[in-house]
Short mmCIF file of C-alpha atoms in Angstrom, two decimals:
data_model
loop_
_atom_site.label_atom_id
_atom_site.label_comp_id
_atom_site.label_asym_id
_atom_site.label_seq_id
_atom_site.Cartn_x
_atom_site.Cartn_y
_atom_site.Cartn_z
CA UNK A 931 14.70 -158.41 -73.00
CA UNK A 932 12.92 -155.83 -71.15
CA UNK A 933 14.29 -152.80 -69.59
CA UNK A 934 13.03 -153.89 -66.28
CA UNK A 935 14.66 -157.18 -65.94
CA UNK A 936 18.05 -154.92 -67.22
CA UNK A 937 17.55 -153.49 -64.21
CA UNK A 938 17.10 -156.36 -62.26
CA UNK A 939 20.53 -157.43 -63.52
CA UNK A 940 22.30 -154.17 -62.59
CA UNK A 941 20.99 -154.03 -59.24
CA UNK A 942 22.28 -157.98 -58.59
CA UNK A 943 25.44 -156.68 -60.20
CA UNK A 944 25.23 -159.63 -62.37
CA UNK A 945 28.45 -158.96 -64.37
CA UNK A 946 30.30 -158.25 -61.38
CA UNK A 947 34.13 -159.03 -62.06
CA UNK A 948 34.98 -160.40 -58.39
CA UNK A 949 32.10 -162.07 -57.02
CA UNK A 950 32.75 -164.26 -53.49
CA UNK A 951 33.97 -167.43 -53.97
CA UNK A 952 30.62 -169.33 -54.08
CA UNK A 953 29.40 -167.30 -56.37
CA UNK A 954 32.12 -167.72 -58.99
CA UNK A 955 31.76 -171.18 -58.87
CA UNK A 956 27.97 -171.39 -60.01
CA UNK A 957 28.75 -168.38 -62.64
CA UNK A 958 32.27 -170.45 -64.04
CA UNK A 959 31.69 -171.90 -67.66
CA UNK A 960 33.43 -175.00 -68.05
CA UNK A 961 36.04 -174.80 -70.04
CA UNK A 962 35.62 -178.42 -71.26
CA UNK A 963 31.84 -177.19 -72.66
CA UNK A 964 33.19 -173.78 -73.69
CA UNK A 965 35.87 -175.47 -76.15
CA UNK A 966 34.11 -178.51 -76.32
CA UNK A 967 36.30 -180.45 -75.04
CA UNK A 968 36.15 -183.90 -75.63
CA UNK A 969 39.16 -185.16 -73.44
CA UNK A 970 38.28 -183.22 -70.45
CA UNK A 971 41.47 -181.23 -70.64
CA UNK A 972 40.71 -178.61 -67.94
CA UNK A 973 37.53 -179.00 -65.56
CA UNK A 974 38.22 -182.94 -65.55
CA UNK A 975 41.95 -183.08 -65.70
CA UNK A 976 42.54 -180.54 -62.97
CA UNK A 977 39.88 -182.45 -60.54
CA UNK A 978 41.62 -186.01 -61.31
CA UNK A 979 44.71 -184.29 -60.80
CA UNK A 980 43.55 -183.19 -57.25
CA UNK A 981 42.29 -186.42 -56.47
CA UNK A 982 45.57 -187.96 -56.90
CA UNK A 983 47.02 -185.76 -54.68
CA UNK A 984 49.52 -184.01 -56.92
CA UNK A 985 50.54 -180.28 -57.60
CA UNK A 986 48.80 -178.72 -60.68
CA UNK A 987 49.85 -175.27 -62.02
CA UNK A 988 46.88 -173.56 -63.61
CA UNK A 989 49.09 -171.32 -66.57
CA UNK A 990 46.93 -168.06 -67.88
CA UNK A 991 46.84 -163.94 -68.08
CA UNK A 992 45.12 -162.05 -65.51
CA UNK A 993 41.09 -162.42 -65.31
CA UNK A 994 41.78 -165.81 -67.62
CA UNK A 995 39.70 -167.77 -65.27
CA UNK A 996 42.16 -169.37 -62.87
CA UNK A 997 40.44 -168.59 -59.86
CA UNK A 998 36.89 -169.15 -61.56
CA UNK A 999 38.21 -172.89 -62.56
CA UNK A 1000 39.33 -173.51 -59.19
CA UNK A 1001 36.65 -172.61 -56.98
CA UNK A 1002 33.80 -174.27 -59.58
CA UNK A 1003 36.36 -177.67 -59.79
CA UNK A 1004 36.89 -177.47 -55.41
CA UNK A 1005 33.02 -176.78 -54.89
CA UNK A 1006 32.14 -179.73 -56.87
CA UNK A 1007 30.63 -182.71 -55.77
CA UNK A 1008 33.40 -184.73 -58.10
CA UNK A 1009 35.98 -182.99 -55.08
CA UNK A 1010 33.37 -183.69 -52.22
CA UNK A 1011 36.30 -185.51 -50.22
CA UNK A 1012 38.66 -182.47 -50.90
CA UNK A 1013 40.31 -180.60 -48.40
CA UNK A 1014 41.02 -177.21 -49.73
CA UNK A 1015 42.67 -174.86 -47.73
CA UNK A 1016 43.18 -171.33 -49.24
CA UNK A 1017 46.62 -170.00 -48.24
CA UNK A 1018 45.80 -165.92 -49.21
CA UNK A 1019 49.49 -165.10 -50.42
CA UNK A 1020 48.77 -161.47 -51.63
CA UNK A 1021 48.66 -159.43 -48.09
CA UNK A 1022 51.99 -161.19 -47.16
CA UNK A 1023 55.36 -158.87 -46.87
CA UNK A 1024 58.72 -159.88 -48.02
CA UNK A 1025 59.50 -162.25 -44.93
CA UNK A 1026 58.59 -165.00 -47.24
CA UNK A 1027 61.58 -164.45 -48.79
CA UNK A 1028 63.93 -164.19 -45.49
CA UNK A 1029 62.19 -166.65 -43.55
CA UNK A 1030 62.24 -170.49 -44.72
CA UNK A 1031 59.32 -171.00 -41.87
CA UNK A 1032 56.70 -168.48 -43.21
CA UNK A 1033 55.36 -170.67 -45.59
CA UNK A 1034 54.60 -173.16 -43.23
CA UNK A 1035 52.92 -170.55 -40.12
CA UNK A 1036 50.80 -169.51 -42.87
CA UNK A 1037 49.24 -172.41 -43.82
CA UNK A 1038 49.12 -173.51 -39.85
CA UNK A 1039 47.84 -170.09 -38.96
CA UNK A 1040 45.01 -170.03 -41.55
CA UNK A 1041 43.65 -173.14 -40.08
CA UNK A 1042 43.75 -171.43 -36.62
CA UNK A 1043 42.34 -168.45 -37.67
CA UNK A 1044 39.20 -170.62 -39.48
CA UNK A 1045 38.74 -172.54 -36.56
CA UNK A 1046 38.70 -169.22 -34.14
CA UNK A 1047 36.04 -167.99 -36.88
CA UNK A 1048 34.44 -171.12 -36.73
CA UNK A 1049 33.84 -170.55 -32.77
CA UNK A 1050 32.27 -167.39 -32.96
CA UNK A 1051 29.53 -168.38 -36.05
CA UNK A 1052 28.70 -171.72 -33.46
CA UNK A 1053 28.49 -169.43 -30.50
CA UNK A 1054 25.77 -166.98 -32.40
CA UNK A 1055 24.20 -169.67 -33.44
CA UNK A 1056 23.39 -171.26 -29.99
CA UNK A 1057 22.13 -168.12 -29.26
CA UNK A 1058 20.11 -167.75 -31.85
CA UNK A 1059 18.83 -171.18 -31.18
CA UNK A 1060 18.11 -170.80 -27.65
CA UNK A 1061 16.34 -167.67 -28.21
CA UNK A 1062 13.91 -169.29 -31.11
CA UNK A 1063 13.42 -172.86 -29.51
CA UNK A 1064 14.18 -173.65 -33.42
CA UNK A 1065 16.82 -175.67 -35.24
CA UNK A 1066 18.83 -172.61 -37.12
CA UNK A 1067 21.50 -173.49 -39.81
CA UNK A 1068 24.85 -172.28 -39.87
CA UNK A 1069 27.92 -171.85 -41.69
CA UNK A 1070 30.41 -174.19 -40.29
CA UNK A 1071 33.68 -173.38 -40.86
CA UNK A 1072 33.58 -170.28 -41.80
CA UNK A 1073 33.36 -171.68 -45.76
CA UNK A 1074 35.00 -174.86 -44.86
CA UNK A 1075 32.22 -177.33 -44.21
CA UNK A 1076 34.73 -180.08 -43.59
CA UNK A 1077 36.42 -177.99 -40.36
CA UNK A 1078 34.01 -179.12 -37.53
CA UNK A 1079 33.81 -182.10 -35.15
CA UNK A 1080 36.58 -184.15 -33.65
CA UNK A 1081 39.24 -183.26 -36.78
CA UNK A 1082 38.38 -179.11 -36.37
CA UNK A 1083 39.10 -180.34 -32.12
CA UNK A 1084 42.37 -182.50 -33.05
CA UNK A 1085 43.40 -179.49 -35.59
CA UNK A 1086 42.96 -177.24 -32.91
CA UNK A 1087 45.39 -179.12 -30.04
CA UNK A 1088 47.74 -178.79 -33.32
CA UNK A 1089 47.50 -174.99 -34.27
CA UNK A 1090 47.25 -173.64 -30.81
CA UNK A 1091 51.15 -174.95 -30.02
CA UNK A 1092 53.08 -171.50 -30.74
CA UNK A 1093 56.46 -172.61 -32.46
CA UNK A 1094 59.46 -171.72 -34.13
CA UNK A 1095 61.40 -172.76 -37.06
CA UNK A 1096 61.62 -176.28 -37.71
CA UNK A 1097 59.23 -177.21 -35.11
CA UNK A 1098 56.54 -174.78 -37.83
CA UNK A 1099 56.66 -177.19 -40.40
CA UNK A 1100 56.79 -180.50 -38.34
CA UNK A 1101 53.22 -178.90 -37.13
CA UNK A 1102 52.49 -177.89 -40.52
CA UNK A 1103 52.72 -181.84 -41.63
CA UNK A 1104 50.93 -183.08 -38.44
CA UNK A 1105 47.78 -180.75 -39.60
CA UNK A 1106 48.13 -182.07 -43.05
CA UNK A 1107 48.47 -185.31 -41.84
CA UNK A 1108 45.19 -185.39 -39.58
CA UNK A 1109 43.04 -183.96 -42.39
CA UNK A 1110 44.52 -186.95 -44.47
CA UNK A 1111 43.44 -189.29 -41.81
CA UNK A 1112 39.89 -187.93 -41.69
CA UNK A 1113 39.47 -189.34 -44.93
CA UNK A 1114 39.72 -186.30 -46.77
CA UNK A 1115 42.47 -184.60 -49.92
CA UNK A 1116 44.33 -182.21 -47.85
CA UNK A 1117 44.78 -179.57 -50.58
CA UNK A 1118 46.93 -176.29 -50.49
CA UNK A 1119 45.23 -173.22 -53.18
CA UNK A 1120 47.72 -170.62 -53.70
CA UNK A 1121 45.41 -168.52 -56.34
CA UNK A 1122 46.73 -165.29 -55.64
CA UNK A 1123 50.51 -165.72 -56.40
CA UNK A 1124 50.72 -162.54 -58.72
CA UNK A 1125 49.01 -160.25 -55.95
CA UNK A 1126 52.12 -161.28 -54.07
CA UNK A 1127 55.13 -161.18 -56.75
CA UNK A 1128 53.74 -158.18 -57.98
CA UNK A 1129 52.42 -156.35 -55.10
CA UNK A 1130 53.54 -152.96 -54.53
CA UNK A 1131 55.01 -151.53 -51.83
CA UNK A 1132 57.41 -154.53 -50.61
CA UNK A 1133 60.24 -153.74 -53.27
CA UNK A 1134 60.36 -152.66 -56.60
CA UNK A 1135 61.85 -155.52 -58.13
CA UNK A 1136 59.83 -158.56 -57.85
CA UNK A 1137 62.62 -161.17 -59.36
CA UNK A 1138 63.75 -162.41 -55.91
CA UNK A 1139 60.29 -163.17 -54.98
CA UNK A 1140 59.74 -165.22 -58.42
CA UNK A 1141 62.77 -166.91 -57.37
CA UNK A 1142 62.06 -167.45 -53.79
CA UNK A 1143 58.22 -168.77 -55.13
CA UNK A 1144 59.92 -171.45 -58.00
CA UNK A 1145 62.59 -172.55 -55.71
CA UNK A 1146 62.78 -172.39 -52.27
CA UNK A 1147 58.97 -172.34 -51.58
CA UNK A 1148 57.60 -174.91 -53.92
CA UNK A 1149 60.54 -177.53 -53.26
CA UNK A 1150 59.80 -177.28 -49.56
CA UNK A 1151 55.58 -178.00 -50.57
CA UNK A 1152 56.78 -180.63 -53.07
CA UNK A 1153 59.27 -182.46 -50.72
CA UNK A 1154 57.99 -181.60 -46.83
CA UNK A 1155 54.22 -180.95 -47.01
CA UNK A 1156 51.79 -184.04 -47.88
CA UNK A 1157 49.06 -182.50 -49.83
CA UNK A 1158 47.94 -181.72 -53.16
CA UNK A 1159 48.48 -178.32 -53.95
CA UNK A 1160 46.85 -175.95 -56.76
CA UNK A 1161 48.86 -172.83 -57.83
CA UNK A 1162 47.85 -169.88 -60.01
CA UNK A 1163 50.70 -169.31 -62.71
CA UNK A 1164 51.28 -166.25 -64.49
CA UNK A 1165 51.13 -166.95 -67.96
CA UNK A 1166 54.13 -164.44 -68.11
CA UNK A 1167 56.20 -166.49 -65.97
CA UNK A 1168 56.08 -169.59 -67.96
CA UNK A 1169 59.18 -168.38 -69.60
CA UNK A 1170 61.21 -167.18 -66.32
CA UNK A 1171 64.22 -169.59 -66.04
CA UNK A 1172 63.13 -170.39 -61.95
CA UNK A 1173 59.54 -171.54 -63.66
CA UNK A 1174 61.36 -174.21 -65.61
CA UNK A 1175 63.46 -175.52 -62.99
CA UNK A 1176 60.61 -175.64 -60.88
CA UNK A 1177 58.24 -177.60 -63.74
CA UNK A 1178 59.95 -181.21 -62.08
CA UNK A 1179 57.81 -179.85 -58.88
CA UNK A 1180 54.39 -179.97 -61.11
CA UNK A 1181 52.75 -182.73 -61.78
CA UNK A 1182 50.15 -181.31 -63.88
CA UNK A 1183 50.26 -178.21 -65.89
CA UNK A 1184 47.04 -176.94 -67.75
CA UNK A 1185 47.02 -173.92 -69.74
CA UNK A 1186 43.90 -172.05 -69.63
CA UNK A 1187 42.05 -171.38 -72.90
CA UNK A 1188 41.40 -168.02 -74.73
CA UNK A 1189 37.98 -167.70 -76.11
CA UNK A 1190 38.14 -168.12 -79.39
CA UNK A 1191 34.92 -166.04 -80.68
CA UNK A 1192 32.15 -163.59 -79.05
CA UNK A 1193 29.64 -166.57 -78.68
CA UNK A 1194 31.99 -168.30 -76.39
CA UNK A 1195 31.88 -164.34 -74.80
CA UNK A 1196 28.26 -164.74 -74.90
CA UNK A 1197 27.81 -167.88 -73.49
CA UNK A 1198 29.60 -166.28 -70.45
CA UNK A 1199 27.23 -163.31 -70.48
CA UNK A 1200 23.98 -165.49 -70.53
CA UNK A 1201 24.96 -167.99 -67.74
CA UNK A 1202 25.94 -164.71 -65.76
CA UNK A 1203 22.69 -163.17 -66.56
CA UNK A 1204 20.51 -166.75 -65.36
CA UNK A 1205 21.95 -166.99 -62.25
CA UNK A 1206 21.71 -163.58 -61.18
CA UNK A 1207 17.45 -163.32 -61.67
CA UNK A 1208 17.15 -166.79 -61.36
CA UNK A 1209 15.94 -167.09 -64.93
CA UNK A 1210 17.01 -170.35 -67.26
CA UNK A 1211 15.32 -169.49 -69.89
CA UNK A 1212 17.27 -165.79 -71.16
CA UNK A 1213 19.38 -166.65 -74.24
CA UNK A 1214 22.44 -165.02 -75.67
CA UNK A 1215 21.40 -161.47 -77.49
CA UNK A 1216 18.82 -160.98 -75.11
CA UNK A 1217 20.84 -159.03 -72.75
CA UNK A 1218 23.78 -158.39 -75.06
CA UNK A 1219 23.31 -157.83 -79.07
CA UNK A 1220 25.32 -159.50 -81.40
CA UNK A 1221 26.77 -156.15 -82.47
CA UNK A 1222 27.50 -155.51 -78.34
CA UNK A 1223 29.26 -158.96 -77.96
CA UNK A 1224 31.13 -158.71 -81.05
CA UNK A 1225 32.68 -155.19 -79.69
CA UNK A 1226 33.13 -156.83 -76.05
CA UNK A 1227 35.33 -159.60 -77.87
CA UNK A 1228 36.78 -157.10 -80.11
CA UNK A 1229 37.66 -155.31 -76.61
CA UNK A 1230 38.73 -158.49 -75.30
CA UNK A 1231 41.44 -159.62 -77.69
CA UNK A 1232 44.22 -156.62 -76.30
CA UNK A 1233 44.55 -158.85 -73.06
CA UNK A 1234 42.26 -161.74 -73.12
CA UNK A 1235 41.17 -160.87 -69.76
CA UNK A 1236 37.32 -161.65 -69.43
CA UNK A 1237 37.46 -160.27 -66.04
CA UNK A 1238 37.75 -156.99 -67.76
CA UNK A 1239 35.08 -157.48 -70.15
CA UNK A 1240 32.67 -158.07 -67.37
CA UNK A 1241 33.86 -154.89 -65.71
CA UNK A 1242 33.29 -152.99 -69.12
CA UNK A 1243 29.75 -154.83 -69.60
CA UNK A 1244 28.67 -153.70 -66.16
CA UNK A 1245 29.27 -150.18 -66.92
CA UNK A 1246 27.68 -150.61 -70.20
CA UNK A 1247 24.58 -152.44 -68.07
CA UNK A 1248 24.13 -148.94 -66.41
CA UNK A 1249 24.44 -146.76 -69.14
CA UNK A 1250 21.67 -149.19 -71.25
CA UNK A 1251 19.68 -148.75 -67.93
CA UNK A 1252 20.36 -144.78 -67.37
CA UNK A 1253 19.12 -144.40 -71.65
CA UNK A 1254 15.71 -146.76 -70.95
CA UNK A 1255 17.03 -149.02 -73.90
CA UNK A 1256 15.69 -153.07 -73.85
CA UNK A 1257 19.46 -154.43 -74.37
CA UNK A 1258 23.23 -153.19 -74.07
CA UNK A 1259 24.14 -152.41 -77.12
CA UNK A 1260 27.35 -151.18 -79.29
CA UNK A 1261 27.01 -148.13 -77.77
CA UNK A 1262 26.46 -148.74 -74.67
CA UNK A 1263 29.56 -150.98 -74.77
CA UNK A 1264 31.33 -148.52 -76.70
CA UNK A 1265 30.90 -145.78 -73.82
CA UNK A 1266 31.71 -147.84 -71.10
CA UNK A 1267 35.24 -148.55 -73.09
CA UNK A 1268 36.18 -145.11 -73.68
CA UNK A 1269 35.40 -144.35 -70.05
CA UNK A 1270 37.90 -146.79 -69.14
#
């Protein structure tokens, strides 16, 4: 590996630890490969499990992959026919927990809000077009490909209706019901739960919003909204008592692995490094050494958080880059985990 193309992979911030959406799907290792997984117990269970249209909790630690699993298993062409809708949980206050309808607006107001954003990228892009004479491709949907056409002009006669109580989540199942119609998996992604339970700043004590999530808000998804819904699960939570009683709400419940040695680290590293200089042929050790993986997985066993080993590997990326060397190294890995 040469100290150029090390630089190459700093400057594409190849090991970065929250790339957008499409990007973490083409970077995700399946799990069924990593672990070699002959039953497909998580890529192929959790996609079935979508496809049937029921609720699947995805159980691991922070930076475990949940939201890597989930974007590679919804941007696949196995879930071409799914729906997903992303309901972004973590900016939301405490009136989730004093009002039954918030759940409900949300999901109704994100559609709006994609459709409104939708509008403006079809707008520039008539421009655009008119000013070139030429045929110009767009994002439609804003990241939702399957918003557009006469279900993103029936969804908007829906979401435009202001309403209260109730009346929220009868117009909450009409929109569910319309995507269902289309042909397509209507399917609710709540993959930020913990930003929300644990997010500071709307009361110390996040208990009551654990209970509200287990209770309250799942049995109204379970029993009022008809969808398929994929929720991100704290692996600390798994022992809360409102967890269990909501486990009868969960069809399917797949634990996330841990990675069992620095190959399955390095594996990571390499598919990371590939996509980011558009390069299949780098193997593992060229950009890491052994001796740098093994202290990355040595690093990673506190937590088992590989989002924070790719935040300590980037460092150490710019610190083998700043010294000239022709891999990261110990040291370099070393250094970037002292300097937290």
């Amino acid at each position: 590996m040469s100290a150029d193309l090390l630089r190459r992979l700093r400057e594409s911030k190849a090991f970065d630890p929250t790339p957008t959406p499409d990007r973490m799907s083409q970077v995700h290792v399946p799990f069924d490969s990593l672990t070699d997984s002959t039953g497909g117990e998580y890529e192929q269970r959790f996609v079935a499990a979508v496809l049937r249209r029921e609720r699947v909790a995805l159980i691991g630690a922070s930076g475990s992959g949940k939201s890597s699993i989930t974007e590679f298993v919804l941007n696949g062409q196995q879930a071409e026919n799914v729906a997903a809708l992303r309901i972004r949980l973590g900016m939301q206050t405490d009136s989730l927990i004093s009002d039954p309808a918030e759940f409900p607006r949300l999901l109704v107001n994100t559609i709006a809000r994609r459709l409104e954003e939708n509008k403006a990228v079809q707008k520039v892009a008539r421009e655009v077009r008119g000013a070139s004479r030429r045929p110009v491709k767009v994002s439609v949907g804003a990241g939702l490909p399957w918003l557009a056409g006469n279900l993103g002009i029936e969804l908007g006669s829906v979401v435009n209706e202001p309403l209260q109580g109730e009346e929220v989540l009868e117009q909450a199942v009409r929109v569910l019901e319309l995507i269902s119609h289309s042909g397509l998996v209507p399917t609710l992604v709540l993959d930020d739960t913990d930003q929300w339970i644990r997010r500071p700043g709307i009361g110390t004590d996040p208990e009551p919003r654990i209970a509200l999530f287990f209770g309250p808000t799942l049995r109204m998804i379970a029993e009022r909204l008809p969808a398929a819904c994929v929720i991100a699960v704290h692996d600390e939570y798994v022992s809360n008592p409102h967890y269990e009683q909501a486990r009868e709400f969960l069809h399917t419940r797949i634990t996330l692995p841990t990675l069992a040695d620095h190959r399955m680290l390095g594996r990571i590293v390499t598919k990371r490094a590939r996509n980011a200089v558009g390069d299949p042929s780098i193997r593992r050790g060229e950009v890491v050494d052994e001796d740098g993986l093994r202290r990355l997985f040595d690093h990673y066993g506190a937590d088992r958080s590989v989002r924070r080993e790719l935040s300590v590997l980037q460092d150490a990326l710019a610190r083998a880059c700043d010294g000239g060397a022709d891999v990261v190294g110990a040291e370099h890995v070393v250094s970037a985990i002292a300097a937290g």
